[in-house]
């Protein structure tokens, strides 16, 4: 608190003292009080007023400095009402009580919102797990009908392989079913992205195996769109395989959605001093320079997304969000009409680098 601010706050009080001093001096002159005594009286008045203002200013400054110190040290600043420094002033006690009541109401409101959000997230997760069962059943039904076999559903019903559907029809149904599964999976990972630690397991992962698994999952989609895929990533990293597989799947789907003529998807890795870089590069439509910095924003579709139906702007946003939770770097480089390269940076600590061979030997033993 500055002295000038303090004096401005006491402006009306100082003005009252000034008026009273003028009236007192006028009264003394009317009653033939000596000028020396009048000046002495007013001087003592000014000295006492100055001392009182100085003491009050020092007390208030110390009080507010203590409050600011507490505010800076406390992580949960809504608890300031509970930690407010004591004061003999009725005004400060009333303010502290009002802040405490306000914070209590705010905390209760936040808790209700968090509980509602938790219930909603749990419901979404349970719904996703329930909807995955018929999705898997459709996929199995299509696969078995193509092979001329019957399939038994989870309800115990056995469906015959005979039917009027051609192999092409079944392939189309299977691909549309895969799109539904991708959308459902995106909902599940979005719901879980706030609490990644609940379903998180770090272990050594071979990038090539994980990439091949993602490509096999989207094999029909890549074949239908005439993709040529080049894979060269024999490095290993320490991360959660399931979450990274989801991120890679979203990037592959984006490459398919924004493909160009004679599409090529190149996936390669390289090891650097403090990490492993996994690059996914395509020769699709690319991204405009002015839009590149916004592609990870929630709901941003850009000019390419507006030109295509079904673009939500959630895929890359969710990838960035999960990468931040997992401690993985995600960057993009693109040229419009040329292609896009997305790079995932897996950090490797010096401790892991120094003990990697020892861990592998212990695992072999």
C-alpha positions as a printed NumPy array, in Angstrom:
array([[  0.   ,   0.   ,   0.   ],
       [  1.39 ,   3.394,  -1.013],
       [  1.28 ,   6.499,   1.167],
       [ -0.476,   8.47 ,  -1.573],
       [ -3.207,   5.836,  -1.773],
       [ -3.592,   5.904,   1.995],
       [ -3.936,   9.698,   2.059],
       [ -6.453,   9.611,  -0.8  ],
       [ -8.478,   7.066,   1.153],
       [ -8.433,   9.422,   4.172],
       [ -9.251,  12.463,   2.034],
       [-12.64 ,  13.193,   3.611],
       [-11.193,  12.87 ,   7.132],
       [ -8.348,  15.264,   6.324],
       [-10.824,  17.703,   4.808],
       [-12.916,  17.519,   8.006],
       [ -9.835,  18.274,  10.142],
       [ -8.949,  21.204,   7.918],
       [-12.457,  22.68 ,   8.235],
       [-12.4  ,  22.168,  12.002],
       [ -8.995,  23.851,  12.277],
       [-10.228,  26.842,  10.278],
       [-13.367,  27.169,  12.387],
       [-11.331,  26.854,  15.608],
       [ -8.916,  29.559,  14.472],
       [-11.828,  31.813,  13.528],
       [-13.458,  31.231,  16.919],
       [-10.209,  32.024,  18.736],
       [ -9.867,  35.292,  16.825],
       [-13.465,  36.266,  17.655],
       [-12.812,  35.688,  21.349],
       [ -9.606,  37.766,  21.242],
       [ -7.438,  34.712,  21.852],
       [ -3.791,  35.54 ,  21.288],
       [ -2.308,  34.708,  17.88 ],
       [  0.665,  32.899,  19.428],
       [ -1.543,  30.578,  21.419],
       [ -3.758,  29.987,  18.398],
       [ -0.764,  29.03 ,  16.239],
       [  0.609,  26.824,  19.021],
       [ -2.761,  25.091,  19.402],
       [ -3.063,  24.471,  15.653],
       [  0.552,  23.244,  15.484],
       [ -0.08 ,  20.685,  18.195],
       [ -3.236,  19.645,  16.363],
       [ -1.251,  19.081,  13.136],
       [  1.489,  17.169,  14.976],
       [ -0.997,  14.853,  16.695],
       [ -2.882,  14.315,  13.432],
       [  0.376,  13.52 ,  11.609],
       [  1.47 ,  11.035,  14.273],
       [ -1.941,   9.354,  14.196],
       [ -1.878,   9.093,  10.398],
       [  1.685,   7.702,  10.428],
       [  0.861,   5.023,  12.995],
       [ -2.333,   4.09 ,  11.176],
       [ -0.507,   3.93 ,   7.834],
       [  2.212,   1.644,   9.232],
       [ -0.375,  -0.661,  10.796],
       [ -2.443,  -0.909,   7.63 ],
       [  0.612,  -1.455,   5.442],
       [  1.856,  -4.255,   7.68 ],
       [ -1.613,  -5.824,   7.683],
       [ -1.939,  -5.833,   3.891],
       [  1.644,  -7.023,   3.36 ],
       [  0.898,  -9.988,   5.589],
       [ -2.279, -10.688,   3.613],
       [ -0.348, -10.507,   0.309],
       [  2.352, -12.826,   1.677],
       [ -0.261, -15.377,   2.679],
       [ -1.936, -15.06 ,  -0.721],
       [  1.347, -15.725,  -2.541],
       [  2.279, -18.75 ,  -0.419],
       [ -1.091, -20.498,  -0.541],
       [ -1.795, -22.615,  -3.635],
       [ -5.537, -22.695,  -3.026],
       [ -6.189, -18.978,  -2.837],
       [ -9.86 , -19.397,  -2.122],
       [ -8.776, -20.251,   1.44 ],
       [ -7.637, -16.66 ,   2.056],
       [-10.699, -16.018,   4.199],
       [ -9.56 , -18.745,   6.615],
       [ -5.959, -17.499,   6.727],
       [ -6.654, -13.77 ,   6.834],
       [ -4.427, -12.067,   9.479],
       [ -6.077, -11.052,  12.734],
       [ -7.041,  -7.449,  13.224],
       [ -8.583,  -5.442,  16.056],
       [-10.605,  -3.418,  13.549],
       [-14.28 ,  -4.289,  13.248],
       [-14.113,  -3.449,   9.547],
       [-11.4  ,  -6.07 ,   8.889],
       [-13.273,  -8.717,  10.875],
       [-16.459,  -8.057,   8.92 ],
       [-14.59 ,  -8.245,   5.6  ],
       [-12.923, -11.51 ,   6.633],
       [-16.259, -13.037,   7.579],
       [-17.828, -11.961,   4.291],
       [-14.883, -13.41 ,   2.329],
       [-15.142, -16.639,   4.312],
       [-18.857, -16.993,   3.597],
       [-18.348, -16.187,  -0.068],
       [-15.514, -18.723,  -0.397],
       [-17.555, -21.38 ,   1.378],
       [-20.41 , -20.894,  -1.056],
       [-17.983, -20.98 ,  -3.986],
       [-16.319, -24.182,  -2.744],
       [-19.685, -25.884,  -2.305],
       [-20.683, -24.837,  -5.816],
       [-17.406, -26.126,  -7.28 ],
       [-17.816, -29.418,  -5.449],
       [-21.314, -29.89 ,  -6.869],
       [-20.035, -29.143, -10.366],
       [-17.145, -31.583,  -9.912],
       [-19.499, -34.294,  -8.668],
       [-21.816, -33.743, -11.632],
       [-18.849, -33.823, -14.003],
       [-17.562, -37.019, -12.419],
       [-20.965, -38.686, -12.699],
       [-21.235, -37.62 , -16.336],
       [-17.744, -38.91 , -17.13 ],
       [-18.413, -42.229, -15.441],
       [-21.664, -42.571, -17.36 ],
       [-19.886, -41.853, -20.667],
       [-17.217, -44.441, -19.861],
       [-19.793, -47.082, -19.004],
       [-21.818, -46.23 , -22.138],
       [-18.712, -46.562, -24.296],
       [-17.95 , -49.99 , -22.865],
       [-21.54 , -51.065, -23.49 ],
       [-21.591, -49.789, -27.082],
       [-18.308, -51.526, -27.85 ],
       [-19.979, -54.916, -27.506],
       [-22.376, -54.543, -30.495],
       [-19.604, -52.831, -32.497],
       [-17.36 , -55.839, -31.949],
       [-20.288, -58.128, -32.788],
       [-20.842, -56.373, -36.117],
       [-17.151, -56.674, -36.963],
       [-17.121, -60.386, -36.139],
       [-20.328, -60.948, -38.076],
       [-18.897, -59.305, -41.188],
       [-15.635, -61.244, -40.906],
       [-17.362, -64.58 , -40.412],
       [-19.838, -64.013, -43.22 ],
       [-16.994, -63.252, -45.577],
       [-15.462, -66.573, -44.516],
       [-18.796, -68.425, -44.82 ],
       [-19.029, -69.155, -41.081],
       [-21.801, -68.586, -38.6  ],
       [-21.254, -66.468, -35.484],
       [-22.775, -66.564, -32.004],
       [-23.661, -63.268, -30.38 ],
       [-23.235, -62.385, -26.696],
       [-26.956, -63.016, -26.195],
       [-26.491, -66.63 , -27.366],
       [-28.101, -66.158, -30.793],
       [-26.368, -67.904, -33.66 ],
       [-26.468, -66.01 , -36.962],
       [-26.135, -67.875, -40.227],
       [-23.417, -66.965, -42.72 ],
       [-25.966, -67.102, -45.512],
       [-27.369, -63.804, -46.717],
       [-27.826, -61.482, -49.689],
       [-24.729, -59.416, -48.864],
       [-21.729, -59.452, -51.175],
       [-18.132, -59.289, -49.996],
       [-18.008, -55.628, -51.01 ],
       [-21.138, -54.889, -48.958],
       [-19.642, -56.581, -45.929],
       [-16.385, -54.662, -46.39 ],
       [-18.319, -51.383, -46.533],
       [-20.287, -52.285, -43.402],
       [-17.046, -53.197, -41.663],
       [-15.44 , -49.875, -42.571],
       [-18.445, -47.86 , -41.438],
       [-18.451, -49.867, -38.229],
       [-14.761, -48.981, -37.787],
       [-15.634, -45.28 , -38.133],
       [-18.214, -45.663, -35.379],
       [-15.635, -47.387, -33.198],
       [-13.128, -44.578, -33.757],
       [-15.715, -41.97 , -32.765],
       [-16.687, -43.93 , -29.659],
       [-13.045, -44.389, -28.719],
       [-12.431, -40.665, -29.092],
       [-15.261, -39.991, -26.637],
       [-13.782, -42.458, -24.15 ],
       [-10.285, -40.992, -24.264],
       [-11.652, -37.466, -24.036],
       [-13.562, -38.414, -20.889],
       [-10.435, -40.001, -19.4  ],
       [ -8.012, -37.262, -20.426],
       [ -8.55 , -35.347, -17.161],
       [ -7.32 , -38.307, -15.099],
       [ -4.742, -40.09 , -17.238],
       [ -3.037, -41.439, -14.105],
       [ -6.024, -43.736, -13.431],
       [ -5.216, -45.88 , -16.461],
       [ -1.528, -45.279, -17.016],
       [  1.281, -47.832, -17.165],
       [  4.835, -46.955, -18.226],
       [  6.868, -49.69 , -19.831],
       [  9.353, -50.223, -22.639],
       [  7.513, -50.092, -25.976],
       [  8.797, -50.926, -29.449],
       [  7.585, -48.17 , -31.755],
       [  7.558, -50.423, -34.803],
       [  5.248, -52.974, -33.167],
       [  2.903, -50.253, -31.977],
       [  2.837, -48.505, -35.373],
       [  2.193, -51.778, -37.187],
       [ -0.685, -52.535, -34.828],
       [ -2.271, -49.155, -35.598],
       [ -1.778, -49.646, -39.344],
       [ -3.27 , -53.144, -39.208],
       [ -6.283, -51.721, -37.445],
       [ -6.818, -49.259, -40.306],
       [ -5.722, -51.661, -43.062],
       [ -8.998, -51.645, -44.999],
       [ -9.245, -47.859, -44.811],
       [ -5.691, -47.393, -46.071],
       [ -6.174, -49.896, -48.89 ],
       [ -9.444, -48.345, -49.997],
       [ -7.8  , -44.921, -50.235],
       [ -4.76 , -46.239, -52.092],
       [ -2.199, -45.407, -49.416],
       [  1.432, -46.407, -49.624],
       [  2.877, -46.72 , -46.131],
       [  6.579, -46.589, -45.3  ],
       [  7.623, -47.622, -41.785],
       [ 11.096, -47.261, -40.309],
       [ 10.97 , -46.956, -36.529],
       [ 12.955, -49.599, -34.672],
       [ 13.586, -47.471, -31.584],
       [ 12.078, -48.208, -28.203],
       [ 10.627, -45.705, -25.758],
       [  9.209, -45.728, -22.253],
       [  5.561, -44.73 , -22.319],
       [  2.014, -46.031, -22.097],
       [  1.345, -48.106, -25.206],
       [ -2.44 , -47.811, -25.207],
       [ -2.586, -44.013, -24.993],
       [  0.129, -43.532, -27.624],
       [ -1.609, -45.997, -29.94 ],
       [ -4.741, -43.874, -29.705],
       [ -2.763, -40.711, -30.57 ],
       [ -1.139, -42.424, -33.549],
       [ -4.522, -43.7  , -34.699],
       [ -5.932, -40.159, -34.702],
       [ -2.986, -38.902, -36.755],
       [ -3.376, -41.737, -39.285],
       [ -7.094, -40.994, -39.623],
       [ -6.273, -37.33 , -40.246],
       [ -3.813, -38.33 , -42.97 ],
       [ -6.534, -40.39 , -44.647],
       [ -9.128, -37.635, -44.311],
       [ -6.876, -34.966, -45.829],
       [ -5.143, -37.161, -48.385],
       [ -3.929, -36.026, -51.785],
       [ -3.307, -37.86 , -55.04 ],
       [ -1.135, -40.994, -54.793],
       [ -1.124, -40.73 , -50.989],
       [  1.979, -41.762, -49.084],
       [  2.317, -42.025, -45.317],
       [  5.861, -42.199, -43.964],
       [  6.47 , -43.15 , -40.329],
       [ 10.03 , -43.042, -39.069],
       [ 11.922, -42.512, -35.854],
       [ 15.303, -41.196, -34.868],
       [ 17.126, -41.185, -31.57 ],
       [ 18.609, -37.979, -30.268],
       [ 20.579, -37.178, -27.16 ],
       [ 17.667, -36.692, -24.774],
       [ 14.833, -38.415, -26.542],
       [ 13.325, -40.283, -29.46 ],
       [ 11.539, -38.478, -32.283],
       [  8.676, -40.254, -34.041],
       [  7.658, -38.51 , -37.272],
       [  4.491, -39.156, -39.249],
       [  4.604, -37.42 , -42.615],
       [  2.11 , -37.477, -45.483],
       [  1.775, -35.797, -48.865],
       [ -1.803, -34.642, -48.348],
       [ -3.466, -31.281, -48.696],
       [ -1.275, -29.676, -46.035],
       [ -2.124, -26.756, -43.782],
       [ -2.003, -23.071, -44.52 ],
       [  0.776, -21.145, -42.804],
       [ -1.625, -18.801, -41.008],
       [ -3.622, -21.779, -39.653],
       [ -0.708, -23.959, -38.536],
       [ -0.425, -22.399, -35.061],
       [ -4.116, -23.11 , -34.336],
       [ -4.508, -26.731, -35.393],
       [ -4.256, -27.971, -31.78 ],
       [ -7.004, -25.648, -30.57 ],
       [-10.304, -27.172, -29.51 ],
       [-12.887, -27.114, -32.309],
       [-10.581, -25.518, -34.901],
       [-11.183, -27.11 , -38.316],
       [ -9.498, -24.632, -40.65 ],
       [-10.151, -24.27 , -44.342],
       [ -9.533, -27.98 , -44.977],
       [-12.032, -29.017, -42.306],
       [-14.738, -26.683, -43.604],
       [-14.313, -28.176, -47.073],
       [-15.049, -31.679, -45.726],
       [-18.035, -32.997, -43.834],
       [-17.553, -34.575, -40.433],
       [-14.612, -32.445, -39.276],
       [-14.961, -31.543, -35.607],
       [-11.543, -30.111, -34.766],
       [-11.253, -32.5  , -31.808],
       [ -8.719, -35.049, -33.086],
       [ -5.491, -33.019, -32.884],
       [ -6.781, -31.11 , -29.855],
       [ -7.191, -34.378, -28.006],
       [ -3.754, -35.566, -29.188],
       [ -2.095, -32.437, -27.795],
       [ -4.044, -32.706, -24.56 ],
       [ -3.028, -36.329, -24.013],
       [  0.59 , -35.609, -24.971],
       [  0.71 , -32.854, -22.367],
       [ -0.651, -35.256, -19.757],
       [  1.901, -37.914, -20.741],
       [  4.853, -35.502, -20.88 ],
       [  5.367, -36.01 , -24.614],
       [  6.115, -33.209, -27.048],
       [  3.886, -32.791, -30.113],
       [  4.696, -30.383, -32.936],
       [  3.553, -29.905, -36.517],
       [  5.164, -28.68 , -39.714],
       [  3.181, -28.312, -42.915],
       [  2.995, -26.644, -46.3  ],
       [ -0.288, -26.144, -48.077],
       [ -0.591, -28.509, -51.03 ],
       [  2.625, -30.355, -50.119],
       [  1.943, -32.315, -46.947],
       [  2.116, -32.377, -43.16 ],
       [  4.632, -33.757, -40.692],
       [  3.692, -34.384, -37.065],
       [  6.487, -35.138, -34.6  ],
       [  6.126, -36.845, -31.237],
       [  9.069, -36.324, -28.896],
       [  9.537, -39.028, -26.281],
       [ 11.936, -37.718, -23.615],
       [ 14.5  , -40.11 , -22.19 ],
       [ 16.17 , -39.191, -18.902],
       [ 19.876, -39.701, -18.318],
       [ 19.029, -42.213, -15.607],
       [ 17.187, -44.41 , -18.095],
       [ 19.972, -44.065, -20.677],
       [ 22.639, -45.078, -18.16 ],
       [ 20.711, -48.059, -16.812],
       [ 18.991, -49.294, -19.964],
       [ 21.447, -52.108, -20.653],
       [ 21.378, -53.215, -17.02 ],
       [ 17.571, -53.427, -17.038],
       [ 17.562, -55.425, -20.26 ],
       [ 20.115, -57.932, -18.909],
       [ 18.077, -58.397, -15.733],
       [ 14.938, -58.971, -17.816],
       [ 16.733, -61.644, -19.909],
       [ 17.947, -63.406, -16.772]])
